[in-house]
Each structure stands twice: as C-alpha cells, then as structure tokens.
Short mmCIF file of C-alpha atoms and ligand atoms in Angstrom, two decimals:
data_model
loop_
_atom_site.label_atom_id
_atom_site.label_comp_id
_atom_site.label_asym_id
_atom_site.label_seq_id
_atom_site.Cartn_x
_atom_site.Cartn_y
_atom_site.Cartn_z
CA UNK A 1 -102.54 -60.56 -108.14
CA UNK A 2 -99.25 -60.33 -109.86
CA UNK A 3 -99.56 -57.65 -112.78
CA UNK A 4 -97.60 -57.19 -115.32
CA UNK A 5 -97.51 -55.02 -118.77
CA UNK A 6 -95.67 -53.51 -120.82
CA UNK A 7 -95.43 -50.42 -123.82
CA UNK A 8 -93.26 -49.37 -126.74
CA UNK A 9 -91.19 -46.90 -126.23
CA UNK A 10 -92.27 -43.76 -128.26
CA UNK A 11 -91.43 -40.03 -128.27
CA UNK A 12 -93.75 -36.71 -128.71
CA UNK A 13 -96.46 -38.49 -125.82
CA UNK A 14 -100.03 -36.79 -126.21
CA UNK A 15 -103.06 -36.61 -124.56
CA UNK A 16 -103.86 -39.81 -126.45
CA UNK A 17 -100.96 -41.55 -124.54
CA UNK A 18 -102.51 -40.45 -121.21
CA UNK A 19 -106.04 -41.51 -121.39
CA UNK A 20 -105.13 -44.72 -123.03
CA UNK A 21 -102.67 -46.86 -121.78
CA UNK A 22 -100.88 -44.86 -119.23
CA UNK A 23 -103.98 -43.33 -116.92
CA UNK A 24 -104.63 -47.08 -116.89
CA UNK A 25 -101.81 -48.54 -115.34
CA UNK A 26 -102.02 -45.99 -112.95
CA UNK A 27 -105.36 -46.92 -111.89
CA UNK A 28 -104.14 -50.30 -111.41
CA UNK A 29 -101.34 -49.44 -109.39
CA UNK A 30 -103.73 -47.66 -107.13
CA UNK A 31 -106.74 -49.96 -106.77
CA UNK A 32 -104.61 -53.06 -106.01
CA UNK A 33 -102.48 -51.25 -103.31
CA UNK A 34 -106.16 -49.82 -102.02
CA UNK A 35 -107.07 -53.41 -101.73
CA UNK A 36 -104.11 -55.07 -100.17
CA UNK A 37 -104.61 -52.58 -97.36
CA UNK A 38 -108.60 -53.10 -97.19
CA UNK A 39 -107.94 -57.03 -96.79
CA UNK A 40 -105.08 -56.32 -93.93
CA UNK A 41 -107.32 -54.15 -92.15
CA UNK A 42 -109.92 -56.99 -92.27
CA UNK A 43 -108.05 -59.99 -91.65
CA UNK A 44 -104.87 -58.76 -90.65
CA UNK A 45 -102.99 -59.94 -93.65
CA UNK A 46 -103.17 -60.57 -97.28
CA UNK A 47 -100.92 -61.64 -100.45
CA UNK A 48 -99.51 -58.81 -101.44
CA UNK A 49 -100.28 -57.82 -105.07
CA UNK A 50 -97.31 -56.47 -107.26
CA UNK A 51 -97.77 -54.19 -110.03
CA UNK A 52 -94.78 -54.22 -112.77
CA UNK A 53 -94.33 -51.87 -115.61
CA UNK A 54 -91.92 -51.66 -118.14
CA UNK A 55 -90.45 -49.79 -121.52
CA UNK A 56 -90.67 -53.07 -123.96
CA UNK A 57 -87.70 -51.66 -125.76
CA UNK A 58 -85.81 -54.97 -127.22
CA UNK A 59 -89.49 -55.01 -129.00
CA UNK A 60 -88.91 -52.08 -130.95
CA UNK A 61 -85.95 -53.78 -132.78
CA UNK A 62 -88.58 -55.61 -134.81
CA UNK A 63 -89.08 -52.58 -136.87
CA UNK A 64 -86.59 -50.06 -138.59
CA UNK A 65 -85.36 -47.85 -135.81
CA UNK A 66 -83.12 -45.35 -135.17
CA UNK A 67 -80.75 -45.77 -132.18
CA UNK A 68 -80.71 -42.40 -130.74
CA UNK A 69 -84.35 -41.86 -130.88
CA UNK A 70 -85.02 -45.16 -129.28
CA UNK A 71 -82.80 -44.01 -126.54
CA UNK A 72 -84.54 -40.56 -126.07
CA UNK A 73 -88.19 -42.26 -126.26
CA UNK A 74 -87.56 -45.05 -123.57
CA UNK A 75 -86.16 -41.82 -121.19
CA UNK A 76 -89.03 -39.80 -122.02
CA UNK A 77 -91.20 -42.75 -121.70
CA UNK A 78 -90.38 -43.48 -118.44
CA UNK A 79 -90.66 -39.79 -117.36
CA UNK A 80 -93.81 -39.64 -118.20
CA UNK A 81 -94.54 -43.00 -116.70
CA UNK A 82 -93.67 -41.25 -113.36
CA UNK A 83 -95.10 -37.93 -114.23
CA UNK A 84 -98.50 -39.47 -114.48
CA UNK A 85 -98.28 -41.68 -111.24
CA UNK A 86 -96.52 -44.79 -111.98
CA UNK A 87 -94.87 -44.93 -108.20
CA UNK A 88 -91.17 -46.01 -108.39
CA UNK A 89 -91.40 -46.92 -105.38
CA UNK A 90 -94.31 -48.86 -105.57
CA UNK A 91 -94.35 -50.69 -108.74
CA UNK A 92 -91.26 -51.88 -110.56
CA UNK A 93 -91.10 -49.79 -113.29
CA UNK A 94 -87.86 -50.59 -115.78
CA UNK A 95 -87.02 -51.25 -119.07
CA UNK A 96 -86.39 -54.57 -121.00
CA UNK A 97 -83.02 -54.27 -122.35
CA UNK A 98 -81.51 -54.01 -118.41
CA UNK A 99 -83.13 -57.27 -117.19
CA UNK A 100 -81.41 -60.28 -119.95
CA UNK A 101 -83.80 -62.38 -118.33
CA UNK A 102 -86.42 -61.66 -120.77
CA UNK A 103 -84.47 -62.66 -123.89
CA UNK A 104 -82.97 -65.73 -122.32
CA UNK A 105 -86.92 -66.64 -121.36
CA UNK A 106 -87.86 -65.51 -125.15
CA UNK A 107 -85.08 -68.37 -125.98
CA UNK A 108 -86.07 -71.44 -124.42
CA UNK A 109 -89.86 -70.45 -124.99
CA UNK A 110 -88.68 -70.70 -128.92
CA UNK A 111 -88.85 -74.49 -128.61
CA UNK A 112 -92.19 -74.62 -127.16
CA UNK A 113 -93.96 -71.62 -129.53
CA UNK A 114 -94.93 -73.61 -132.85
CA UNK A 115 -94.66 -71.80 -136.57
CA UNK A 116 -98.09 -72.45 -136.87
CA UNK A 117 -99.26 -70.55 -133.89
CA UNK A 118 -97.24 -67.73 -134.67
CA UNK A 119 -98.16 -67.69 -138.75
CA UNK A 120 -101.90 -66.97 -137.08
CA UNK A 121 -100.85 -63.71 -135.31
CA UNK A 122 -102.97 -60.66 -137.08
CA UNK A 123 -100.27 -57.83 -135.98
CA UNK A 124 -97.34 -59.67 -137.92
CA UNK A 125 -99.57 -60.22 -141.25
CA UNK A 126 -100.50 -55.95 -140.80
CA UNK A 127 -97.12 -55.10 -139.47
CA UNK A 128 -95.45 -57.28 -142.25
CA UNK A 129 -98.13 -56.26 -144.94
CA UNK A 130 -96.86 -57.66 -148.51
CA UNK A 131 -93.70 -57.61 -147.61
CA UNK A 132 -92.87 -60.80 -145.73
CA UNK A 133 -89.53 -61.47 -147.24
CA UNK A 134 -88.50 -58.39 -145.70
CA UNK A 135 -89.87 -58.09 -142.03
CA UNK A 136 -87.41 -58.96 -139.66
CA UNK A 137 -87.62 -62.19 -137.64
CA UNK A 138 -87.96 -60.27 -134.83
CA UNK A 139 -90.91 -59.21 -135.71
CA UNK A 140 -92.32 -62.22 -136.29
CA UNK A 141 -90.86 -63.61 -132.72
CA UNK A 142 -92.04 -60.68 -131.00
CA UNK A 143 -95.40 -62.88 -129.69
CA UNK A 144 -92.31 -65.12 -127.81
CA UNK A 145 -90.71 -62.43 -126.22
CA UNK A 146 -94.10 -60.73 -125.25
CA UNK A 147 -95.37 -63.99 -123.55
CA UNK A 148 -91.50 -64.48 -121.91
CA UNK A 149 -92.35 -60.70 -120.86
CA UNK A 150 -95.50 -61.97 -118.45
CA UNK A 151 -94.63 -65.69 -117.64
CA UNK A 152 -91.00 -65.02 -116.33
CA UNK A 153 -93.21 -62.68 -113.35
CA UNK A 154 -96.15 -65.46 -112.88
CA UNK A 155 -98.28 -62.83 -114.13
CA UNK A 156 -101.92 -63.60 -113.31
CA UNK A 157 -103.51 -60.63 -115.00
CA UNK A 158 -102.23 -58.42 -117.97
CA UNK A 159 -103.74 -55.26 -118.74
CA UNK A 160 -103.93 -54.85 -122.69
CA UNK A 161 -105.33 -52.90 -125.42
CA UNK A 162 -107.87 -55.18 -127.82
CA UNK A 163 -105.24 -55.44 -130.09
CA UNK A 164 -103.03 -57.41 -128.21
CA UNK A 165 -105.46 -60.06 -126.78
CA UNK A 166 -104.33 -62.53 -129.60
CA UNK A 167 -100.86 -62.26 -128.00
CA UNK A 168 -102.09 -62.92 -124.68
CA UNK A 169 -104.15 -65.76 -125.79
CA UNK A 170 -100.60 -67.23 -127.37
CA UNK A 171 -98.43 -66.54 -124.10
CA UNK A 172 -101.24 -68.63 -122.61
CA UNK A 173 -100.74 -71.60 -124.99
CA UNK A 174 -97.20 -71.34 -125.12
CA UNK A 175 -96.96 -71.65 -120.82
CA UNK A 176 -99.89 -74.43 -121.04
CA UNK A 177 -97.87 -76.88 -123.60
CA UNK A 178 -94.37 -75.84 -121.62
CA UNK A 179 -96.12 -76.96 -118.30
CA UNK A 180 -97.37 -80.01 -120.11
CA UNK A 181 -94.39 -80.91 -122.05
CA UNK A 182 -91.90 -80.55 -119.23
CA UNK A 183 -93.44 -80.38 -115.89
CA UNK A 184 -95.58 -82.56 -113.49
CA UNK A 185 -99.09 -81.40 -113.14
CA UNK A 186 -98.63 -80.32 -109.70
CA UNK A 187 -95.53 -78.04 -109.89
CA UNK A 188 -96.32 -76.00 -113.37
CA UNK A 189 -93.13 -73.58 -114.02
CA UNK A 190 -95.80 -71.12 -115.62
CA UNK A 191 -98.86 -69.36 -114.10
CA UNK A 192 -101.77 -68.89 -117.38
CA UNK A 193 -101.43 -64.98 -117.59
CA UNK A 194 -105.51 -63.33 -117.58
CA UNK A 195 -106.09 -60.32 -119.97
CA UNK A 196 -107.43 -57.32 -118.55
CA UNK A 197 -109.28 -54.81 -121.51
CA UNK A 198 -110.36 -51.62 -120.61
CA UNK A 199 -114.07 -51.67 -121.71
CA UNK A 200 -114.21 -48.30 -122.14
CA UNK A 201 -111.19 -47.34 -123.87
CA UNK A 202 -111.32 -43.91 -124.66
CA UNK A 203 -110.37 -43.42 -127.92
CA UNK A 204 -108.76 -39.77 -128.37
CA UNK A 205 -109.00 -38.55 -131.97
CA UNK A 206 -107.34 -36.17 -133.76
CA UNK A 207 -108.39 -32.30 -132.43
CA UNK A 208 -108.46 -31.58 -136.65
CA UNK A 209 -110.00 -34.80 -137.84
CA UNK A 210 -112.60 -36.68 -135.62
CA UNK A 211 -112.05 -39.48 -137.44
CA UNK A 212 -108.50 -40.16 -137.00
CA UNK A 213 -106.77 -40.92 -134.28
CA UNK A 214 -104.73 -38.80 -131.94
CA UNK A 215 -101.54 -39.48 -133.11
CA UNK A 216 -97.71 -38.67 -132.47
CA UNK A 217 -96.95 -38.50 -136.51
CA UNK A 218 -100.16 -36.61 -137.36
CA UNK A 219 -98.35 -32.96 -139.18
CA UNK A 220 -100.45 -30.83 -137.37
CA UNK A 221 -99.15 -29.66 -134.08
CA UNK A 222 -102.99 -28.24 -133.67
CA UNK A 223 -104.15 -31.84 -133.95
CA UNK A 224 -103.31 -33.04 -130.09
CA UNK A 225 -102.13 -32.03 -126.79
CA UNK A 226 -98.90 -33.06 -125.82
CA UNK A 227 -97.76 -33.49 -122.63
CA UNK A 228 -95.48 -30.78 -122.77
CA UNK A 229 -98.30 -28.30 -123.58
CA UNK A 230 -98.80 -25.33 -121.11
CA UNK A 231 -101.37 -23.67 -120.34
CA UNK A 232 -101.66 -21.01 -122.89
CA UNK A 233 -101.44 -23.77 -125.57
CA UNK A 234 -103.55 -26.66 -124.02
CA UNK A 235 -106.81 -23.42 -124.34
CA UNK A 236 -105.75 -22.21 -127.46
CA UNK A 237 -105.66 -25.86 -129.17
CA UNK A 238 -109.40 -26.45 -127.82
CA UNK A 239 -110.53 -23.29 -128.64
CA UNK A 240 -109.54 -23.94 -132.18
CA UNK A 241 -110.35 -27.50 -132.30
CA UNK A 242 -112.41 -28.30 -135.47
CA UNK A 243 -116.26 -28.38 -134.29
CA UNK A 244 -119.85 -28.03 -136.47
CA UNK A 245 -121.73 -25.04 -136.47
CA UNK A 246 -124.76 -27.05 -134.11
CA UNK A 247 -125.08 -26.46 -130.59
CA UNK A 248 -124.11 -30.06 -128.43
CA UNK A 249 -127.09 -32.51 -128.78
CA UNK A 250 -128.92 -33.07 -124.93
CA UNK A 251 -128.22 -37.22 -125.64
CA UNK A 252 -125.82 -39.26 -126.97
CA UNK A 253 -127.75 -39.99 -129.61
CA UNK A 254 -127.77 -36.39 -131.15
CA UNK A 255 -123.83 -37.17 -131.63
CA UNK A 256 -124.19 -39.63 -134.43
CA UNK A 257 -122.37 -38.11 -137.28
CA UNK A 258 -120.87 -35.73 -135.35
CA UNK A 259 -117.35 -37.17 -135.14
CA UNK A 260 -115.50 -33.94 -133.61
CA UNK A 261 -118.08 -33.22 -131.22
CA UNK A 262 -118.25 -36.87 -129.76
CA UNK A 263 -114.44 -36.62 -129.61
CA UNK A 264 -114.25 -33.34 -127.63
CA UNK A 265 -117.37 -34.83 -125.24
CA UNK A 266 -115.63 -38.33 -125.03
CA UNK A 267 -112.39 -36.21 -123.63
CA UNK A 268 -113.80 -34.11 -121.32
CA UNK A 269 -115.68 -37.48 -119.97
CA UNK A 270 -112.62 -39.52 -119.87
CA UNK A 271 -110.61 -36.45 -117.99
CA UNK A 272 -113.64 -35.86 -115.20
CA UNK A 273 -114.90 -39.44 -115.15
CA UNK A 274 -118.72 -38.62 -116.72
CA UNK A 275 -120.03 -40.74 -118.84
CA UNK A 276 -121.20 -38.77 -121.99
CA UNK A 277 -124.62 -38.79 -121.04
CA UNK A 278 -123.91 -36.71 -118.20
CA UNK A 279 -121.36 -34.53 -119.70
CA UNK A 280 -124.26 -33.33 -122.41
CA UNK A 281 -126.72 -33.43 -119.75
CA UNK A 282 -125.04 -30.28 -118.47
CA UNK A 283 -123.83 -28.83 -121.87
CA UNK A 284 -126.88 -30.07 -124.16
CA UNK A 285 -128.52 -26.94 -125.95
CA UNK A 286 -125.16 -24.98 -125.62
CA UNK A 287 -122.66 -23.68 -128.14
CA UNK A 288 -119.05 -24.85 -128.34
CA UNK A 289 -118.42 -21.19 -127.77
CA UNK A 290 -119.75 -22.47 -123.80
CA UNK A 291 -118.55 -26.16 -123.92
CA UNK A 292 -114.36 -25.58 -125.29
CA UNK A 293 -113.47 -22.80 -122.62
CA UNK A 294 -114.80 -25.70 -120.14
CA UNK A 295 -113.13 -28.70 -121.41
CA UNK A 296 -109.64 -26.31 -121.91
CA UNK A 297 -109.95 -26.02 -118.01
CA UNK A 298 -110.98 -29.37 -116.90
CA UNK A 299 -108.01 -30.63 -119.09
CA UNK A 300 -105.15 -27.81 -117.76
CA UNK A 301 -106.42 -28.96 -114.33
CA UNK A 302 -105.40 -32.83 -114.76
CA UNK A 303 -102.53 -32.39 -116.95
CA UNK A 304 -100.83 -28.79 -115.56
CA UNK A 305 -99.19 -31.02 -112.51
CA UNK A 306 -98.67 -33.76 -115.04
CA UNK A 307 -96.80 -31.21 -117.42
CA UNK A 308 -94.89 -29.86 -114.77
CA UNK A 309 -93.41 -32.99 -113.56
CA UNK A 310 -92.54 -34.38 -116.84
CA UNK A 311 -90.70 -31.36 -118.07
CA UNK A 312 -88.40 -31.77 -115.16
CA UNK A 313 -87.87 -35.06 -114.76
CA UNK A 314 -87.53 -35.43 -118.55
CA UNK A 315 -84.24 -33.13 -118.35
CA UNK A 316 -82.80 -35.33 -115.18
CA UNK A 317 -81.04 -38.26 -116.65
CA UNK A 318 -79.64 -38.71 -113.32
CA UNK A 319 -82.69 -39.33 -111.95
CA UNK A 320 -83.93 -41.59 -115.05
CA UNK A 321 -81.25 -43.48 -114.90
CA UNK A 322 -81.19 -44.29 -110.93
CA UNK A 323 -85.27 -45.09 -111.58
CA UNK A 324 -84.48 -47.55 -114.14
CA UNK A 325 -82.03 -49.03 -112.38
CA UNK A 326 -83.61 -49.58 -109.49
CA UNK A 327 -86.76 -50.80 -111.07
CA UNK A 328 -84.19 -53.46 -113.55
CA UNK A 329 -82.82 -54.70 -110.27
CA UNK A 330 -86.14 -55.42 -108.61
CA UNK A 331 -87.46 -57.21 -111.79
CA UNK A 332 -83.93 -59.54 -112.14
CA UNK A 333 -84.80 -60.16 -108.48
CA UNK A 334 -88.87 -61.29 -109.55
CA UNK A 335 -87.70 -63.12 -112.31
CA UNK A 336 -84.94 -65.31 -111.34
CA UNK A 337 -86.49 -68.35 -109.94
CA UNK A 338 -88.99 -68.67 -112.57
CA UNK A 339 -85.94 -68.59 -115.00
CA UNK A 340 -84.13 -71.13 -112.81
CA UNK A 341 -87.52 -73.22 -112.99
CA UNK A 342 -87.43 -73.41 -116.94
CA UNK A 343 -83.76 -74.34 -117.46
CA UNK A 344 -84.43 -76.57 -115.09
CA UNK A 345 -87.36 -78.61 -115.86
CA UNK A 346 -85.80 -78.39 -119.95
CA UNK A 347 -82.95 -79.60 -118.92
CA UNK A 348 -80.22 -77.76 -119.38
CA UNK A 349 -77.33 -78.09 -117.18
CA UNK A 350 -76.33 -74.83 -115.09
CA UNK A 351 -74.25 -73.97 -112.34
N1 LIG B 401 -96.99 -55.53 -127.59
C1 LIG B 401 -97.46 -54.56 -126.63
C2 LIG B 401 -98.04 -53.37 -127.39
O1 LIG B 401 -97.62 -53.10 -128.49
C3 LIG B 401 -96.39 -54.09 -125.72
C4 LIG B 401 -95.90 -55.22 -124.87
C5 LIG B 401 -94.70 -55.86 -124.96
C6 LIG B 401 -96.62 -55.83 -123.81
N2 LIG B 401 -94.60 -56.81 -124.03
C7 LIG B 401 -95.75 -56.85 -123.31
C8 LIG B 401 -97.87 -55.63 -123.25
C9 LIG B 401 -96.16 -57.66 -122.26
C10 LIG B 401 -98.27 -56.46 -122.21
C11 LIG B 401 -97.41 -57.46 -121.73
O2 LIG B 401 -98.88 -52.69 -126.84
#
C-alpha cells in the first residue's frame, strides 16, 4: 500500500483539527507499519507500505491569501503534524511548494483533464458561488493538481474526508484516459488511486453552538479547544461548555434534539475510543455537573503531551525547516520516475 494525502495549510488548529483529519493519518501511519512487520514475521518479507503526508500549500493560491499567514500556517501545520504523531522519520511528511514535481505533473495532466469533467466538480460551483467571473483559475484547476498530488506517488489508497471523494473519483478518470491515451495496456504510467473515508468521522461542533461546527474563525475563543490550550483552559472551556438543564439520556436515542450534549458525548467517545452507547452507559442518569469534570480530564490526558510538543516545536524553525526538507527530498526521490514515465510516454523530448 502506497498512501498518500494531503491538507490545507491553516492556522489557530483545534480540537476539531485533531479528531478529524490529523488523528487519522496517524492511525494510518501506525496500522500499516504494524502490518508490514506482522507479514515479515510470518513470511519473512513483505512490500513495504509507505505512508506520505503533505501541507497542500500551492492549493491555497486558489483563494485570496495572504503571504505571511500562509507561511506561518504551513509551519504550524507541520508542527502539529509531528506533535500529534506523524513520524518524520517514518512517513514523508513535506510540503508542496518544495517538490516542483507536483506542478509540472498538474501540467501535462491539463491535456488529459477535460472542461467538462472539471465544470461537474461540486467544491468549485460552492467555492466559486455566483461569482464565476471572478474565482481564480486555480481554483478551478485545483481537481488537476490534487489528482497530480496522488498519481505522481502510485498512490493505491487516499484517505479523504466525504467531501473530497468527487476529486478522487476525477484523479481516477484523469490516470485511466492518460493510461489509455498514451500507454500500452501492460505498462500503465498511473496506478487508479482508492479512497479511504473514515466512516465514523467525528464531527466536533462548536463548544457554544452544537450545531455548528468547530471552527478556526468561529469569534468565540470559548467555542473550541485549541491545541495550544493548557490545562487550566482545556477544564475551564468544558466546564462552561453550553449544555441543557437534563441529566445525559442512558441511550443514544435520548440524545435526539440534544445537539450540545451529543457533541460533548461524541468527543469524549472519539478521545477514549467508546462508542456513544458505552460512553452513556456509564454516565446515563447523571448531571453534566458529573459528566464535564470527566471529559475535561480524558481530553487534558490525550492532548497535554500533544500541547506540549507543539508549543515547542512550533517556536523551532530550525527544526521545521530541516523536517520539511528532509521530507521534500524523500518525495522528489518517490516521484521522479513516475514523472519521467509521463513525459515520456507524451512525448516530450528531455534530456
Ligand atoms: N483538497 C484536499 C482538502 O481540501 C486537500 C488535498 C490536496 C488532498 N491534495 C490532496 C487530499 C491529495 C488528498 C490527496 O481536504
């Protein structure tokens, strides 16, 4: 297995960050290194998986950014990549803009991507909204470089949120007409890239408004944990998160209409790994004045160490830097025949 994904860059990352995406790819990184060595210790040897992960910041251009913060979000990304278990050492972890590779893919992928295809993608009509005219061709190319993002690794399996399935199902139509239009059936330049959705997606709302989501831009500071939070803040937020006067319900069923306590149970289930049938099998009956003191601990106990290694390694460009570097070179390294392959097989004369 061969996987490969990738994130925004964005500043201000929350406990919404963690439990999505992030805790995710960590999981990954650890399962498939679990069982490459579970296969060697049965048959004495077996493909080695790869995990690589990477700060998609030549996508932010698509929207209206500001330079400096970009900069600051793709080091504080990639702290808190490493902060929450993303291995340097054992995944490539790196950033877009130091391997060319992708944009050069993004290029010759351009002549195999049709309008039409790209006219169907649901993130460009929201992202673009009524104004058209005005969104940047980038972000209407953004699907290209996204699918140059997997195929230039061989990718086999991607791990996504819903909302970018479409764009895997395009990076999969865009390698199957390149290997058709310009390769023989037995030496395809592309591997067809699998999605991988989290089924259970824990969706982290808003600590003031169970029906929005956990979010960098929300006003309210009380409204999430950020990974920066100490101790001493991380209790005092749940203590004051918004709740209902009821008691917790003994089944899932009792939390129907009951957005802020189904948010507070789904995160203290996604943090100890109980589904929330168990998690109100303990609590059922009791008050919040019982249940918040409980989920403030469980949650200072996953992300104190978390905290503590991002605050440093946030403030260590030296260290950020040499990471990203590192990880850039390994990925150049990855990429580079499969690069080769497509200038190749299009035609174009190098050397
Ligand atoms: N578009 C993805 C998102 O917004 C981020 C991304 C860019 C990505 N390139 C990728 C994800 C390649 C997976 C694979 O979440």
């Amino acid at each position: 297995m061969r996987v490969v994904s990738g994130i925004q860059p964005t500043g201000n990352l929350h406990l919404g960050n963690y439990l999505g995406a992030i805790r995710n790819w960590v999981r990954m990184q650890d399962t498939l290194e679990a069982h490459d060595r579970a296969q060697i210790a049965e048959s004495g040897s077996a493909q080695k998986s790869e995990t690589l992960f990477f700060l998609a910041d030549l996508h932010a251009l698509s929207q209206p950014h500001d330079p400096a913060a970009l900069r600051a979000a793709t080091l504080e990304m990639t702290a808190a990549l490493v902060a929450c278990g993303i291995d340097p050492d054992r995944s490539v972890l790196f950033n877009q803009a130091q391997v060319p590779l992708h944009a050069e893919l993004q290029w010759l992928l351009n002549g195999t991507a049709r309008m039409g295809w790209l006219n169907r993608m649901t993130q460009f009509k929201d992202k673009s909204g009524k104004n058209r005219e005005s969104a940047s061709v980038a972000l209407f190319t953004y699907p290209v470089l996204q699918a140059a993002d997997v195929l230039l690794y061989q990718a086999t399996h991607v791990p996504v949120g819903e909302d970018q399935k479409q764009h895997l199902e395009l990076a999969r139509d865009i390698a199957q007409k390149f290997n058709n239009d310009f390769c023989c059936e037995d030496a395809p330049v592309f591997t067809l890239p699998e999605p991988i959705i989290p089924g259970e997606a824990a969706r982290i709302m808003s600590l003031r408004d169970g029906s929005a989501k956990m979010s960098k831009s929300d006003p309210s500071e009380m409204s999430r944990i950020n990974l920066v939070d100490d101790a001493d803040t991380i209790m005092q937020k749940i203590k004051k998160a918004k709740t209902d006067p009821e008691p917790l319900p003994s089944d899932v069923a009792g939390l129907a209409g009951r957005p802020e306590a189904a948010n507070l149970v789904g995160i203290y289930g996604a943090l100890t790994g109980a589904e929330p049938a168990a998690v109100l099998a303990d609590f059922g009956g009791k008050g919040f004045g019982a249940f918040k003191p409980a989920l403030g601990e469980v949650m200072i106990e996953t992300l104190g160490p978390i905290r503590d290694r991002f605050v440093t390694l946030k403030q260590d460009r030296e260290a950020l830097d040499a990471i990203l570097a590192r990880g850039a070179s390994k990925a150049r390294e990855r990429g580079a025949p499969t690069l080769s392959a497509a200038y190749q097989a299009l035609g174009l004369v190098r050397h």
